[in-house]
Short mmCIF file of C-alpha atoms in Angstrom, two decimals:
data_model
loop_
_atom_site.label_atom_id
_atom_site.label_comp_id
_atom_site.label_asym_id
_atom_site.label_seq_id
_atom_site.Cartn_x
_atom_site.Cartn_y
_atom_site.Cartn_z
CA MET A 132 93.14 -25.05 10.59
CA PRO A 133 90.12 -23.10 9.29
CA LEU A 134 89.90 -19.38 9.96
CA ALA A 135 87.34 -18.18 12.50
CA ILE A 136 85.21 -15.36 11.11
CA LYS A 137 82.59 -13.60 13.21
CA GLY A 138 80.65 -10.35 13.02
CA TRP A 139 79.27 -8.00 15.64
CA ALA A 140 76.13 -5.85 15.67
CA SER A 141 76.57 -2.22 14.67
CA GLY A 142 76.71 0.38 17.42
CA SER A 143 75.59 -2.03 20.13
CA LEU A 144 76.81 -2.28 23.70
CA MET A 145 77.69 -5.87 22.88
CA GLN A 146 80.13 -4.72 20.21
CA VAL A 147 81.84 -2.31 22.62
CA SER A 148 82.02 -4.77 25.50
CA VAL A 149 83.26 -7.60 23.29
CA PHE A 150 86.02 -5.44 21.79
CA LYS A 151 87.03 -4.30 25.29
CA SER A 152 87.22 -7.90 26.39
CA ILE A 153 89.52 -8.64 23.46
CA LEU A 154 91.91 -5.91 24.61
CA GLN A 155 91.46 -5.97 28.39
CA GLY A 156 94.12 -7.52 30.53
CA LYS A 157 96.77 -7.58 27.83
CA THR A 158 98.99 -5.12 26.02
CA MET A 159 97.81 -5.09 22.43
CA ASP A 160 99.54 -3.17 19.67
CA LEU A 161 97.25 -2.71 16.68
CA PHE A 162 98.78 -2.54 13.21
CA TYR A 163 97.39 -1.49 9.83
CA ILE A 164 97.03 -3.66 6.75
CA GLU A 165 95.83 -2.07 3.52
CA ASN A 166 93.62 -3.85 0.95
CA PHE A 167 92.91 -6.85 3.15
CA HIS A 168 90.77 -9.65 1.74
CA PRO A 169 89.19 -12.07 4.23
CA GLU A 170 90.08 -15.08 2.09
CA ASN A 171 93.81 -14.33 2.58
CA THR A 172 95.58 -16.73 4.93
CA VAL A 173 99.00 -15.06 4.67
CA ILE A 174 99.50 -11.29 4.44
CA SER A 175 102.47 -8.93 4.09
CA LEU A 176 102.84 -5.63 5.94
CA SER A 177 104.12 -2.26 4.76
CA SER A 178 107.67 -1.06 5.36
CA GLU A 179 106.43 1.44 8.00
CA GLU A 180 104.80 -1.30 10.06
CA LEU A 181 107.78 -3.59 9.48
CA HIS A 182 110.16 -1.07 11.03
CA HIS A 183 107.95 -0.50 14.09
CA ILE A 184 107.37 -4.22 14.69
CA SER A 185 110.94 -5.44 14.18
CA LYS A 186 113.08 -2.47 15.30
CA VAL A 187 110.94 -0.74 17.96
CA LEU A 188 108.88 -3.57 19.48
CA ARG A 189 111.47 -6.21 18.53
CA LYS A 190 108.89 -8.87 17.77
CA ASN A 191 110.08 -12.16 16.33
CA ALA A 192 108.69 -14.95 14.19
CA GLY A 193 106.00 -16.73 16.18
CA SER A 194 104.85 -13.59 18.04
CA PRO A 195 101.10 -12.93 18.07
CA ILE A 196 99.94 -9.82 16.20
CA SER A 197 96.67 -7.91 15.73
CA LEU A 198 95.80 -5.86 12.67
CA THR A 199 92.95 -3.89 11.15
CA ASP A 200 92.31 -2.81 7.58
CA GLY A 201 90.35 0.30 8.58
CA ASN A 202 87.23 -1.21 7.00
CA GLY A 203 85.91 -3.13 9.99
CA TYR A 204 88.16 -6.18 10.10
CA LEU A 205 90.15 -7.17 13.19
CA ILE A 206 92.73 -9.76 12.18
CA SER A 207 94.52 -11.91 14.74
CA GLY A 208 97.61 -13.69 13.48
CA GLU A 209 101.13 -14.85 14.07
CA ILE A 210 104.31 -13.48 12.57
CA ALA A 211 105.51 -16.10 10.10
CA ASP A 212 108.71 -14.46 8.86
CA ILE A 213 110.63 -11.20 9.31
CA ARG A 214 113.15 -10.13 6.71
CA LYS A 215 114.89 -6.85 5.98
CA GLN A 216 112.27 -5.71 3.47
CA GLN A 217 109.28 -7.92 4.27
CA LEU A 218 107.19 -9.17 7.18
CA THR A 219 104.58 -11.89 6.65
CA VAL A 220 101.74 -12.85 8.98
CA THR A 221 99.76 -16.08 9.13
CA VAL A 222 96.09 -15.23 9.71
CA LYS A 223 94.50 -17.18 12.58
CA LYS A 224 91.21 -15.41 13.24
CA ILE A 225 89.11 -12.71 11.57
CA GLN A 226 86.38 -10.63 13.19
CA LYS A 227 84.16 -8.19 11.30
CA PHE A 228 82.75 -5.12 13.07
CA ASP A 229 79.93 -3.08 11.56
CA PHE A 230 80.46 0.67 11.29
CA PRO A 231 79.58 2.25 14.68
CA VAL A 232 76.27 4.09 14.46
CA GLN A 233 77.56 6.90 16.70
CA ASN A 234 80.40 7.65 14.26
CA GLN A 235 78.09 8.69 11.40
CA LEU A 236 79.43 12.23 11.54
CA THR A 237 81.17 14.31 8.88
CA LEU A 238 83.44 17.19 9.90
CA GLY A 239 83.92 20.07 7.50
CA VAL A 240 86.70 22.32 8.77
CA ALA A 241 88.50 25.36 7.39
CA VAL A 242 92.12 24.73 6.43
CA ILE A 243 94.41 26.23 9.09
CA ARG A 244 98.11 26.17 9.93
CA PRO A 245 99.53 22.70 9.04
CA ASN A 246 100.54 21.64 12.55
CA ARG A 247 97.12 22.61 13.91
CA MET A 248 95.38 20.85 11.02
CA ASP A 249 97.35 17.73 11.94
CA TRP A 250 96.06 18.05 15.52
CA ILE A 251 92.43 18.35 14.36
CA VAL A 252 92.71 15.24 12.21
CA GLU A 253 94.39 13.25 14.99
CA LYS A 254 91.88 14.15 17.72
CA ALA A 255 88.84 13.87 15.46
CA THR A 256 89.94 10.37 14.48
CA GLU A 257 90.43 9.40 18.12
CA LEU A 258 86.90 10.59 18.96
CA GLY A 259 85.45 8.64 16.04
CA LEU A 260 83.81 9.97 12.88
CA LYS A 261 83.26 9.02 9.26
CA THR A 262 84.69 11.79 7.08
CA ILE A 263 86.89 14.90 7.37
CA VAL A 264 86.58 17.58 4.67
CA PRO A 265 89.15 20.45 4.56
CA LEU A 266 87.37 23.62 3.41
CA ILE A 267 88.42 26.85 1.73
CA CYS A 268 86.53 29.78 3.31
CA LYS A 269 86.72 33.53 2.66
CA ASN A 270 88.80 34.20 5.77
CA ASN A 271 91.23 31.30 5.36
CA SER A 272 94.89 32.16 5.91
CA TYR A 273 95.94 28.78 4.51
CA LYS A 274 94.56 26.92 1.51
CA ASN A 275 96.91 24.01 0.81
CA ILE A 276 97.15 20.71 2.64
CA LYS A 277 98.91 17.39 2.07
CA THR A 278 96.08 14.85 1.93
CA MET A 279 98.35 11.81 2.09
CA HIS A 280 100.13 13.24 5.13
CA LEU A 281 96.79 13.67 6.88
CA ARG A 282 95.81 10.12 5.95
CA LYS A 283 98.91 8.81 7.69
CA ILE A 284 97.83 10.71 10.79
CA THR A 285 94.37 9.09 10.67
CA ILE A 286 95.96 5.64 10.43
CA SER A 287 98.16 6.30 13.45
CA ALA A 288 95.26 7.74 15.47
CA MET A 289 92.94 4.87 14.51
CA LYS A 290 95.51 2.35 15.73
CA GLN A 291 96.23 4.29 18.92
CA SER A 292 92.51 4.55 19.78
CA GLN A 293 92.02 0.90 18.74
CA GLN A 294 89.23 1.45 16.26
CA MET A 295 88.36 -0.66 13.25
CA TYR A 296 87.31 2.08 10.80
CA LEU A 297 89.53 4.68 9.16
CA PRO A 298 87.96 8.10 8.52
CA GLU A 299 88.07 9.32 4.93
CA ILE A 300 90.05 12.51 4.20
CA LYS A 301 88.52 14.41 1.31
CA ALA A 302 90.40 16.76 -0.99
CA PRO A 303 90.03 20.46 -0.06
CA MET A 304 87.01 22.19 -1.58
CA PRO A 305 85.33 25.62 -1.40
CA LEU A 306 82.92 25.98 1.51
CA GLU A 307 79.92 26.82 -0.67
CA TYR A 308 80.38 23.65 -2.75
CA TRP A 309 80.45 21.47 0.33
CA LEU A 310 77.43 23.16 1.90
CA GLU A 311 75.40 22.32 -1.20
CA GLU A 312 76.83 18.80 -1.65
CA ASN A 313 74.51 15.80 -1.09
CA PRO A 314 72.17 17.43 1.46
CA ASP A 315 69.90 14.37 1.40
CA SER A 316 72.74 12.25 2.78
CA PHE A 317 72.41 13.91 6.20
CA LYS A 318 69.53 14.05 8.67
CA SER A 319 70.97 17.07 10.49
CA SER A 320 73.54 19.76 9.67
CA TYR A 321 75.24 22.32 11.95
CA VAL A 322 77.47 25.35 11.57
CA ALA A 323 79.59 26.46 14.53
CA ASP A 324 78.60 29.99 15.53
CA PRO A 325 79.18 31.82 18.87
CA ASP A 326 75.72 33.35 18.49
CA GLY A 327 74.00 30.07 17.73
CA ASN A 328 70.84 29.01 19.53
CA PHE A 329 71.70 25.30 19.75
CA GLY A 330 74.05 24.79 22.67
CA PRO A 331 76.13 22.23 24.52
CA PRO A 332 74.85 19.89 27.25
CA GLY A 333 73.38 21.89 30.10
CA ASP A 334 71.64 24.20 27.66
CA SER A 335 68.53 23.49 25.64
CA ILE A 336 69.63 20.71 23.29
CA SER A 337 67.64 18.43 21.03
CA PRO A 338 68.62 14.89 20.03
CA VAL A 339 71.03 14.96 17.09
CA LEU A 340 69.80 12.89 14.16
CA LEU A 341 72.40 10.76 12.43
CA PRO A 342 74.04 10.85 10.00
CA CYS A 343 74.97 14.47 10.64
CA ARG A 344 77.59 16.98 9.58
CA VAL A 345 79.13 20.05 11.19
CA VAL A 346 81.24 22.83 9.73
CA ILE A 347 83.92 24.79 11.61
CA GLY A 348 85.22 28.11 10.31
CA PRO A 349 88.72 29.65 10.19
CA GLU A 350 90.30 31.83 12.89
CA GLY A 351 88.67 34.89 11.34
CA GLY A 352 85.25 33.26 11.51
CA PHE A 353 82.64 32.84 8.81
CA THR A 354 81.50 35.85 6.83
CA ASP A 355 77.87 36.95 7.11
CA GLN A 356 77.32 35.67 3.57
CA GLU A 357 78.68 32.22 4.46
CA LEU A 358 76.44 31.98 7.54
CA GLN A 359 73.44 33.11 5.51
CA LEU A 360 74.11 30.49 2.84
CA ALA A 361 74.44 27.78 5.49
CA GLY A 362 71.13 28.89 7.01
CA LYS A 363 69.36 28.79 3.65
CA LEU A 364 70.63 25.24 3.14
CA GLY A 365 69.23 24.02 6.45
CA PHE A 366 72.24 24.28 8.76
CA SER A 367 71.41 24.97 12.42
CA ARG A 368 73.75 27.35 14.25
CA LEU A 369 75.65 25.46 16.94
CA ARG A 370 77.03 27.38 19.93
CA LEU A 371 79.95 25.51 21.50
CA GLY A 372 80.11 27.38 24.81
CA ASN A 373 80.51 30.81 26.33
CA THR A 374 84.03 31.49 25.06
CA ILE A 375 85.56 32.06 21.64
CA LEU A 376 87.42 28.93 20.57
CA ARG A 377 90.26 28.33 18.15
CA THR A 378 89.35 26.31 15.07
CA GLU A 379 91.02 23.15 16.36
CA THR A 380 89.34 23.42 19.77
CA ALA A 381 85.98 24.10 18.17
CA ALA A 382 86.29 21.03 15.94
CA VAL A 383 86.91 18.70 18.88
CA ALA A 384 84.20 20.34 21.00
CA ALA A 385 81.65 20.07 18.19
CA ILE A 386 82.31 16.37 17.65
CA ALA A 387 82.05 15.64 21.38
CA ILE A 388 78.84 17.66 21.79
CA LEU A 389 77.07 16.20 18.78
CA LYS A 390 78.05 12.63 19.59
CA SER A 391 76.92 13.03 23.20
CA ALA A 392 73.52 14.29 22.00
CA ALA A 393 73.11 11.76 19.17
CA ALA A 394 69.81 9.93 18.92
CA LEU A 395 71.00 6.31 18.63
#
C-alpha cells in the first residue's frame, strides 16, 4: 500500500485546526524518531522510546503509533515487532508541517542553576520557539551546562506539547559574541530590562517583527556595559512587568509577550 504524504501551510489556522483534528477525541502518545527519511517504510526506535512503549504503555505488535522527527514530519504507523533491544514500526502515513511562523524566535538566556536551566528549556520548548542559546554574562554564577541533557529535555517537551519541530540548543557562548552574531538574521531584537520602555500587553506595544530574538540576564542582572552594548547593536529594552522576575520567569514571560505581539 503506498504511503500517503501531505503538507500543510506554514503558520496558518488550517495547519493548527488540522493538527488538532488529528489529536482530538483520542489519546495520542507522540514519540521521537531521529534521522527520519520519508522514503523509509520501516523504522527502528531508540532504546529510550522502546522502554516507554513496551514497559510503561505496554503496547504490542499491531498497535498504532505516532512519531515525529522534530523536523516537521508526523509519521503514523503500526508496531511491527517488539524485541528486548529493538522496536520496529511500519510506516502507514506521513504528513509534513512547515515551520510555524509564530515560532521564529530565538532565546538567549544567561546560564543559571542547572535545575532552573532545565525548567527554562522545558517551558520555552512547550511555548514554541526556534533556538535556545545559553549565555555567559558578567554576573553569571554558573557557566557550565550539559548540552545533550538539555536536548533530551527539548525532545520530551516537544512530544508532550505535541509539536513537530525541535528547538536547537546552541553551545554556551559569551554574551557579547551572541549580541554581535548575525544581526541581519533578525528583524527585531530585545533585551529584558526592568527600566525598558517596551512593555507587555496593556502598555504601549508595537507589533513584533519576526524573526526576532530576546536576551534574558542572570539573577544579578546585566551590567551597564552589557546594556549599552545591546543598545548600540539595535536591541530594544523590553520591560516584562512591574515586578522583578527571576531569570526563568523572565524567559517564559518574554516568549509569551513577544509571541502575543508578533506581526504574522
